[in-house]
């Protein structure tokens, strides 16, 4: 596959390592009352969609950026690639 | 002092040079390296300091500039700076002094082995090594990629001068891969 | 007489005569021949035996779709089984052997299978080798193994090397026939970067096998001139002998270039083959079409081949399979073959056309409305029996028969991403479907444009489409005039009533097998394929699938498109495993990482061990030591008695800087780091988010905003990746910067009571390393002979110990300097074995203990998990399942009888309980012989282990027959109070 890196342009997916669902960005609040069950949900419960999936890729043999790649699991079509740091900030991980 | 003699990444007292098919492969030991990463919120200052130090505008993603020092882009807000080791062994210290709290500077002198390839058919060699589109490069490009399973930087000064930085501990394997590709391609 | 079947003309170079051997007999051919064309020229039609029935077979085709003529090419270590004689390029000295026959090709003992064919029909294996199960190992499997397979392996290492390569282009053109050449020309003239790949060594595709004109030129000359024009353009790369074997995601294609297969031995340094990964924006699939046979009784005799192949042999290679031939056809193209053969002086005995309205000819007899109902000739065709439209039969003598059943577009690459071929009624064949791989466009015969005119036009047109898709303008070239014969075909798949009518000649599947499968209710094409093995041989059924589908459709009373077709997957043609490995074979399987003391250690005769990619010293044998234990015991004893040195550069080192560096480490480690003073080192335990221990190491604080973190050797890469994840994805606004410095510093452990004394001789005098100035867990900058360095007072062995680091280029000098300085203390240099013994004696956890199932609690570090802060894994480490009352705890184990070993992997049982999983109490993780205790010791996990000190329990390993008593003790066998560390 080719991942169109937002900074470096198209790169072979062989340069990347894969982590999984981009929902991993949304780490729960450790001080929440039900923190253990929230973390269990966060760590173990994943959607497994046949279709569009947002997932985390690490450009290990590249610029060491974590990326959020929106990819169809059935066709491998990639419709969006963003720096995970930007996504994390946008989605409320800023402190 | 005299008993602390350095060895080259390939284990010799002097750099190794190989020539095949019009391409010369040279182990370059005279390179001091420092990584330079802007601190959060100080990006502007960090970049100004670095630009002054190298005497050029900074390289963008996938790029390298050659100035007082050479500097290529490593990642967001991060560059690798190269200078002659014999005059700038303390490059990281020098840059750190200049940057103050605006950047994190880390010595990388011996984290890498460096091989310089010169010759007029380098694209044919590199297409057996990595997916870097060297045939389309004209000079000024630099990127990290994988050569023979090793994470390496490929830096293009001009179409006849390309440098590979690889993990120093694997210098022997990398040198073997480069020389093997030269013999296969040329 | 040699080459009795060689005709005039052709594209072989008669000035370059080559000699070769087939089954030990010498023959001669010409440069430009394939093995098959040269054998035919020498009147050899019999080239192999079939897979199941050992039927005598000759070539069916003249290309890579060949099912029959597969041979063992070359000899010795270079012997390659199952190689197609139809694509093997002839070179001087080539040797080949037929396969699947014993004792000889003409007389084959296992041909008895052919007589047993009634018992070997579809599903034979499934039905026969079913029960009883015990028969499998002793009886069935040996029989099947002996009979199975075609060629034999050399059983020697492959002496050749293979490369992998990477190429980029705007347009990849697959196939260099008329459509491919026209597409390449159109795109190249528009300035696109073009790669033109063709599996053949002679470019031009089908044009080389035909006698057409293109414009005013002979088609072959037009092809050569066009190739020359393309070759002169700097934006075009022509890749002959290159098969595009797979179409992958996003414009990535796999292509195998046979660099050296046409020479006896690859040139010095050159690979045999290169597996290219081609990155392209657009692709033209100009892969042409493959003629298909018609199934009839005894249609597999040597000499019976596709009519197009016969035409190619005669036109391109000037080799005819026989001097009298016949043609069997259901379409006009069969007549073209007859014309070409007659023009070359070959006697055409008859053209048998299934169509009542067949064309007539002045040059040969045409028998309309007729079929072939039987053939004769044990090792090669002699007679065909024709059933006329009147019902009468007629025998015709001929040495070869060309069969033409129509053409199938080569849609293989079009379906590599699950694209379904669609039925094209106008040519009675499947063509590329509506969903091609992204950026791919089919042209020419591959999209059903079977005339030369149509191929040229569509090649140009599809190139324009591709150019437009990449935002380039192209000018439509004016393709020259060429033949534009209409497709006139009346589908005819098999002669009814035929039983031994071969569909798949490589896997020996007959029309009768398909009927049997249908009778047994196999209705899906996928099931038919697997039950009968139709199309599952190395040719992937390129010439056979359609025949099977047609018969199946007929039996089911459906149309062929209703029945559907199977699809293809990579590789397009069989590909050597070596090509997939590339240079990663043998000693070069993966790169080697060498430590800074490697060259010195080699001089000492050290024994090395692979640890990941690292080569580490395992121990240093001394003269007189004959067993590794002697060396290791000495290294351990001497280190604890005086001082030992060990290269620990392999531990991962990560530079962590930034205003929030300490905050960041608080997240990464479960224990607190915010208050680590500058100049101090702290041990840290890293958890995964699920609460399981991930890695451990130390973090040295060099400045308020600067730490150096160490990781275990094995986890260096994974920990760095994890830290970047935490930094970028979880806490994007922390001011922290990371970079690996593992390779930058040569780092040595100096351990033992004389460690400081040794270092005092090494570290420059101005640095005070006394216990007071440089206490336990201290760190700081020092220098060695004027060389900058770092010193960390940390210990893995349990002794007074330091780790000293200098820039890697000085590591070699440092080890030499330390060894010299250590002479007066009888210092030893120790390897990983002694390192392991000492850490087990001290009860330090390592990879065996941090094994992906254990928690801080298990490790005896439960209290390290700080509850007052948030760190990765801290929350889930509190879940009940990881905090059972009888949780495993790390303990030490000592045999009750000091002579007993305590092997790692053995399980722990409470005495008096049954030895079963339900009563399991834990297991041994690390074990060694302790020279200091004089017996074997181990550490391991035991349920409630911390409360069971002194208990004698049972150690069992049913696998290795171990069953004896061990005592539970503290894991800290040596200096449990840690006094040695602080002196």
Tab-separated table of N, CA, C and O in Angstrom, chain C residues 369-435:
chain	number	residue	atom	x	y	z
C	369	UNK	N	-17.889	-28.827	-40.530
C	369	UNK	CA	-18.873	-29.548	-39.712
C	369	UNK	C	-18.353	-30.858	-39.160
C	369	UNK	O	-19.140	-31.764	-38.862
C	370	UNK	N	-17.053	-30.976	-38.999
C	370	UNK	CA	-16.477	-32.246	-38.561
C	370	UNK	C	-15.800	-32.078	-37.192
C	370	UNK	O	-15.523	-30.969	-36.749
C	371	UNK	N	-15.577	-33.208	-36.543
C	371	UNK	CA	-14.869	-33.189	-35.263
C	371	UNK	C	-13.836	-34.306	-35.265
C	371	UNK	O	-13.913	-35.249	-36.047
C	372	UNK	N	-12.893	-34.178	-34.304
C	372	UNK	CA	-11.914	-35.244	-34.126
C	372	UNK	C	-12.408	-36.110	-32.982
C	372	UNK	O	-12.723	-35.603	-31.896
C	373	UNK	N	-12.501	-37.402	-33.207
C	373	UNK	CA	-13.093	-38.274	-32.196
C	373	UNK	C	-12.097	-39.263	-31.606
C	373	UNK	O	-12.408	-39.954	-30.648
C	374	UNK	N	-10.904	-39.338	-32.173
C	374	UNK	CA	-9.874	-40.151	-31.542
C	374	UNK	C	-8.538	-39.847	-32.210
C	374	UNK	O	-8.478	-39.224	-33.278
C	375	UNK	N	-7.463	-40.253	-31.513
C	375	UNK	CA	-6.132	-40.082	-32.089
C	375	UNK	C	-5.304	-41.312	-31.791
C	375	UNK	O	-5.653	-42.109	-30.920
C	376	UNK	N	-4.213	-41.460	-32.518
C	376	UNK	CA	-3.321	-42.594	-32.300
C	376	UNK	C	-1.876	-42.102	-32.242
C	376	UNK	O	-1.558	-41.020	-32.723
C	377	UNK	N	-1.015	-42.984	-31.707
C	377	UNK	CA	0.412	-42.655	-31.596
C	377	UNK	C	0.838	-42.665	-30.145
C	377	UNK	O	0.477	-41.775	-29.402
C	378	UNK	N	1.594	-43.723	-29.745
C	378	UNK	CA	1.881	-43.898	-28.316
C	378	UNK	C	2.752	-42.782	-27.744
C	378	UNK	O	2.443	-42.196	-26.733
C	379	UNK	N	3.853	-42.468	-28.413
C	379	UNK	CA	4.739	-41.438	-27.893
C	379	UNK	C	4.702	-40.168	-28.737
C	379	UNK	O	5.486	-39.251	-28.531
C	380	UNK	N	3.786	-40.128	-29.683
C	380	UNK	CA	3.650	-38.953	-30.521
C	380	UNK	C	2.558	-39.219	-31.546
C	380	UNK	O	2.333	-40.358	-31.967
C	381	UNK	N	1.890	-38.159	-31.938
C	381	UNK	CA	0.726	-38.304	-32.808
C	381	UNK	C	1.108	-38.924	-34.158
C	381	UNK	O	2.114	-38.539	-34.766
C	382	UNK	N	0.290	-39.895	-34.613
C	382	UNK	CA	0.482	-40.447	-35.958
C	382	UNK	C	-0.776	-40.314	-36.801
C	382	UNK	O	-0.708	-40.062	-37.989
C	383	UNK	N	-1.917	-40.496	-36.161
C	383	UNK	CA	-3.184	-40.517	-36.917
C	383	UNK	C	-4.264	-39.801	-36.108
C	383	UNK	O	-4.322	-39.934	-34.879
C	384	UNK	N	-5.119	-39.030	-36.814
C	384	UNK	CA	-6.330	-38.516	-36.167
C	384	UNK	C	-7.527	-39.160	-36.835
C	384	UNK	O	-7.512	-39.466	-38.029
C	385	UNK	N	-8.541	-39.415	-36.011
C	385	UNK	CA	-9.784	-39.969	-36.564
C	385	UNK	C	-10.826	-38.869	-36.553
C	385	UNK	O	-11.132	-38.292	-35.509
C	386	UNK	N	-11.339	-38.576	-37.753
C	386	UNK	CA	-12.270	-37.462	-37.926
C	386	UNK	C	-13.669	-38.009	-38.158
C	386	UNK	O	-13.858	-38.931	-38.955
C	387	UNK	N	-14.626	-37.490	-37.425
C	387	UNK	CA	-16.029	-37.840	-37.705
C	387	UNK	C	-16.636	-36.717	-38.532
C	387	UNK	O	-16.689	-35.562	-38.092
C	388	UNK	N	-17.057	-37.081	-39.730
C	388	UNK	CA	-17.557	-36.084	-40.672
C	388	UNK	C	-18.987	-35.700	-40.329
C	388	UNK	O	-19.644	-36.356	-39.513
C	389	UNK	N	-19.458	-34.637	-40.981
C	389	UNK	CA	-20.829	-34.187	-40.704
C	389	UNK	C	-21.834	-35.258	-41.070
C	389	UNK	O	-22.954	-35.297	-40.569
C	390	UNK	N	-21.419	-36.148	-41.935
C	390	UNK	CA	-22.315	-37.238	-42.356
C	390	UNK	C	-22.372	-38.345	-41.307
C	390	UNK	O	-23.178	-39.259	-41.401
C	391	UNK	N	-21.469	-38.296	-40.334
C	391	UNK	CA	-21.423	-39.372	-39.347
C	391	UNK	C	-20.361	-40.402	-39.667
C	391	UNK	O	-20.014	-41.232	-38.836
C	392	UNK	N	-19.846	-40.348	-40.880
C	392	UNK	CA	-18.779	-41.282	-41.254
C	392	UNK	C	-17.470	-40.871	-40.589
C	392	UNK	O	-17.286	-39.701	-40.239
C	393	UNK	N	-16.572	-41.835	-40.438
C	393	UNK	CA	-15.266	-41.483	-39.882
C	393	UNK	C	-14.200	-41.644	-40.946
C	393	UNK	O	-14.346	-42.421	-41.888
C	394	UNK	N	-13.147	-40.865	-40.722
C	394	UNK	CA	-12.049	-40.872	-41.678
C	394	UNK	C	-10.735	-40.713	-40.908
C	394	UNK	O	-10.650	-39.891	-39.988
C	395	UNK	N	-9.757	-41.514	-41.234
C	395	UNK	CA	-8.449	-41.418	-40.576
C	395	UNK	C	-7.515	-40.576	-41.424
C	395	UNK	O	-7.475	-40.740	-42.647
C	396	UNK	N	-6.794	-39.682	-40.753
C	396	UNK	CA	-5.838	-38.828	-41.460
C	396	UNK	C	-4.485	-38.941	-40.767
C	396	UNK	O	-4.387	-38.780	-39.549
C	397	UNK	N	-3.459	-39.242	-41.521
C	397	UNK	CA	-2.115	-39.337	-40.955
C	397	UNK	C	-1.512	-37.948	-40.825
C	397	UNK	O	-1.578	-37.154	-41.777
C	398	UNK	N	-0.958	-37.653	-39.674
C	398	UNK	CA	-0.242	-36.396	-39.469
C	398	UNK	C	0.615	-36.518	-38.230
C	398	UNK	O	0.314	-37.291	-37.326
C	399	UNK	N	1.700	-35.737	-38.187
C	399	UNK	CA	2.608	-35.798	-37.047
C	399	UNK	C	2.315	-34.717	-36.019
C	399	UNK	O	2.895	-34.716	-34.937
C	400	UNK	N	1.444	-33.821	-36.382
C	400	UNK	CA	1.100	-32.762	-35.433
C	400	UNK	C	-0.292	-32.248	-35.759
C	400	UNK	O	-0.743	-32.327	-36.913
C	401	UNK	N	-0.935	-31.751	-34.725
C	401	UNK	CA	-2.281	-31.217	-34.893
C	401	UNK	C	-2.357	-29.879	-34.157
C	401	UNK	O	-2.022	-29.805	-32.966
C	402	UNK	N	-2.779	-28.853	-34.870
C	402	UNK	CA	-2.980	-27.558	-34.228
C	402	UNK	C	-4.449	-27.395	-33.878
C	402	UNK	O	-5.316	-27.609	-34.726
C	403	UNK	N	-4.715	-27.036	-32.621
C	403	UNK	CA	-6.095	-26.930	-32.156
C	403	UNK	C	-6.401	-25.479	-31.834
C	403	UNK	O	-5.626	-24.811	-31.123
C	404	UNK	N	-7.512	-24.979	-32.333
C	404	UNK	CA	-7.865	-23.587	-32.094
C	404	UNK	C	-9.295	-23.505	-31.604
C	404	UNK	O	-10.231	-23.798	-32.337
C	405	UNK	N	-9.470	-23.107	-30.353
C	405	UNK	CA	-10.823	-23.025	-29.787
C	405	UNK	C	-11.249	-21.608	-29.484
C	405	UNK	O	-12.228	-21.388	-28.780
C	406	UNK	N	-10.482	-20.634	-29.980
C	406	UNK	CA	-10.770	-19.237	-29.664
C	406	UNK	C	-9.736	-18.701	-28.681
C	406	UNK	O	-8.851	-19.423	-28.228
C	407	UNK	N	-9.856	-17.408	-28.398
C	407	UNK	CA	-8.837	-16.744	-27.572
C	407	UNK	C	-9.437	-16.206	-26.280
C	407	UNK	O	-10.503	-15.615	-26.279
C	408	UNK	N	-8.688	-16.395	-25.189
C	408	UNK	CA	-9.084	-15.833	-23.892
C	408	UNK	C	-8.173	-14.656	-23.553
C	408	UNK	O	-6.953	-14.818	-23.462
C	409	UNK	N	-8.740	-13.480	-23.314
C	409	UNK	CA	-7.914	-12.363	-22.860
C	409	UNK	C	-7.181	-12.732	-21.563
C	409	UNK	O	-7.744	-13.414	-20.708
C	410	UNK	N	-5.956	-12.284	-21.444
C	410	UNK	CA	-5.180	-12.561	-20.228
C	410	UNK	C	-5.564	-11.551	-19.140
C	410	UNK	O	-4.944	-10.514	-18.992
C	411	UNK	N	-6.590	-11.926	-18.398
C	411	UNK	CA	-7.177	-11.010	-17.414
C	411	UNK	C	-6.559	-11.172	-16.027
C	411	UNK	O	-6.993	-10.525	-15.077
C	412	UNK	N	-5.550	-12.027	-15.930
C	412	UNK	CA	-5.063	-12.418	-14.594
C	412	UNK	C	-4.767	-11.234	-13.680
C	412	UNK	O	-5.254	-11.163	-12.564
C	413	UNK	N	-3.951	-10.302	-14.172
C	413	UNK	CA	-3.564	-9.176	-13.321
C	413	UNK	C	-4.756	-8.280	-13.011
C	413	UNK	O	-4.785	-7.615	-11.982
C	414	UNK	N	-5.738	-8.310	-13.906
C	414	UNK	CA	-6.928	-7.486	-13.688
C	414	UNK	C	-7.748	-8.000	-12.516
C	414	UNK	O	-8.572	-7.276	-11.959
C	415	UNK	N	-7.537	-9.258	-12.151
C	415	UNK	CA	-8.347	-9.794	-11.045
C	415	UNK	C	-7.533	-10.012	-9.773
C	415	UNK	O	-8.023	-10.624	-8.830
C	416	UNK	N	-6.310	-9.495	-9.734
C	416	UNK	CA	-5.500	-9.689	-8.522
C	416	UNK	C	-6.043	-8.934	-7.316
C	416	UNK	O	-5.641	-9.193	-6.182
C	417	UNK	N	-6.925	-7.990	-7.578
C	417	UNK	CA	-7.572	-7.325	-6.443
C	417	UNK	C	-9.059	-7.648	-6.435
C	417	UNK	O	-9.903	-6.802	-6.175
C	418	UNK	N	-9.340	-8.857	-6.734
C	418	UNK	CA	-10.664	-9.459	-6.657
C	418	UNK	C	-11.624	-8.975	-7.743
C	418	UNK	O	-12.833	-9.205	-7.644
C	419	UNK	N	-11.108	-8.322	-8.761
C	419	UNK	CA	-11.972	-7.916	-9.862
C	419	UNK	C	-12.481	-9.152	-10.606
C	419	UNK	O	-11.692	-10.034	-10.943
C	420	UNK	N	-13.769	-9.214	-10.834
C	420	UNK	CA	-14.368	-10.378	-11.498
C	420	UNK	C	-14.366	-10.171	-13.007
C	420	UNK	O	-14.890	-9.163	-13.484
C	421	UNK	N	-13.830	-11.088	-13.773
C	421	UNK	CA	-13.918	-10.969	-15.227
C	421	UNK	C	-15.372	-10.991	-15.688
C	421	UNK	O	-16.216	-11.583	-15.021
C	422	UNK	N	-15.633	-10.339	-16.807
C	422	UNK	CA	-17.000	-10.357	-17.333
C	422	UNK	C	-17.002	-11.050	-18.698
C	422	UNK	O	-16.017	-11.036	-19.437
C	423	UNK	N	-18.132	-11.625	-19.031
C	423	UNK	CA	-18.286	-12.403	-20.251
C	423	UNK	C	-18.408	-11.487	-21.439
C	423	UNK	O	-19.153	-10.511	-21.409
C	424	UNK	N	-17.637	-11.785	-22.482
C	424	UNK	CA	-17.709	-11.006	-23.717
C	424	UNK	C	-18.249	-11.928	-24.806
C	424	UNK	O	-17.495	-12.716	-25.376
C	425	UNK	N	-19.551	-11.825	-25.092
C	425	UNK	CA	-20.157	-12.774	-26.031
C	425	UNK	C	-19.527	-12.701	-27.426
C	425	UNK	O	-19.453	-13.711	-28.127
C	426	UNK	N	-19.043	-11.510	-27.821
C	426	UNK	CA	-18.514	-11.377	-29.173
C	426	UNK	C	-17.269	-12.223	-29.417
C	426	UNK	O	-16.962	-12.579	-30.547
C	427	UNK	N	-16.553	-12.544	-28.345
C	427	UNK	CA	-15.394	-13.416	-28.528
C	427	UNK	C	-15.555	-14.714	-27.744
C	427	UNK	O	-14.634	-15.519	-27.648
C	428	UNK	N	-16.731	-14.909	-27.136
C	428	UNK	CA	-17.004	-16.089	-26.320
C	428	UNK	C	-15.893	-16.333	-25.302
C	428	UNK	O	-15.322	-17.411	-25.221
C	429	UNK	N	-15.608	-15.296	-24.533
C	429	UNK	CA	-14.546	-15.429	-23.541
C	429	UNK	C	-14.767	-14.398	-22.440
C	429	UNK	O	-15.544	-13.448	-22.614
C	430	UNK	N	-14.092	-14.619	-21.319
C	430	UNK	CA	-14.129	-13.636	-20.241
C	430	UNK	C	-13.082	-12.555	-20.511
C	430	UNK	O	-11.943	-12.853	-20.878
C	431	UNK	N	-13.508	-11.318	-20.323
C	431	UNK	CA	-12.582	-10.193	-20.431
C	431	UNK	C	-12.468	-9.509	-19.078
C	431	UNK	O	-13.141	-9.909	-18.122
C	432	UNK	N	-11.624	-8.481	-18.997
C	432	UNK	CA	-11.456	-7.784	-17.716
C	432	UNK	C	-12.786	-7.206	-17.243
C	432	UNK	O	-13.584	-6.723	-18.049
C	433	UNK	N	-13.035	-7.259	-15.949
C	433	UNK	CA	-14.293	-6.781	-15.401
C	433	UNK	C	-14.335	-5.275	-15.302
C	433	UNK	O	-13.426	-4.570	-15.740
C	434	UNK	N	-15.421	-4.801	-14.695
C	434	UNK	CA	-15.607	-3.358	-14.586
C	434	UNK	C	-14.680	-2.765	-13.527
C	434	UNK	O	-14.274	-1.613	-13.617
C	435	UNK	N	-14.348	-3.547	-12.499
C	435	UNK	CA	-13.500	-3.008	-11.432
C	435	UNK	C	-12.088	-3.548	-11.567
C	435	UNK	O	-11.765	-4.620	-11.081
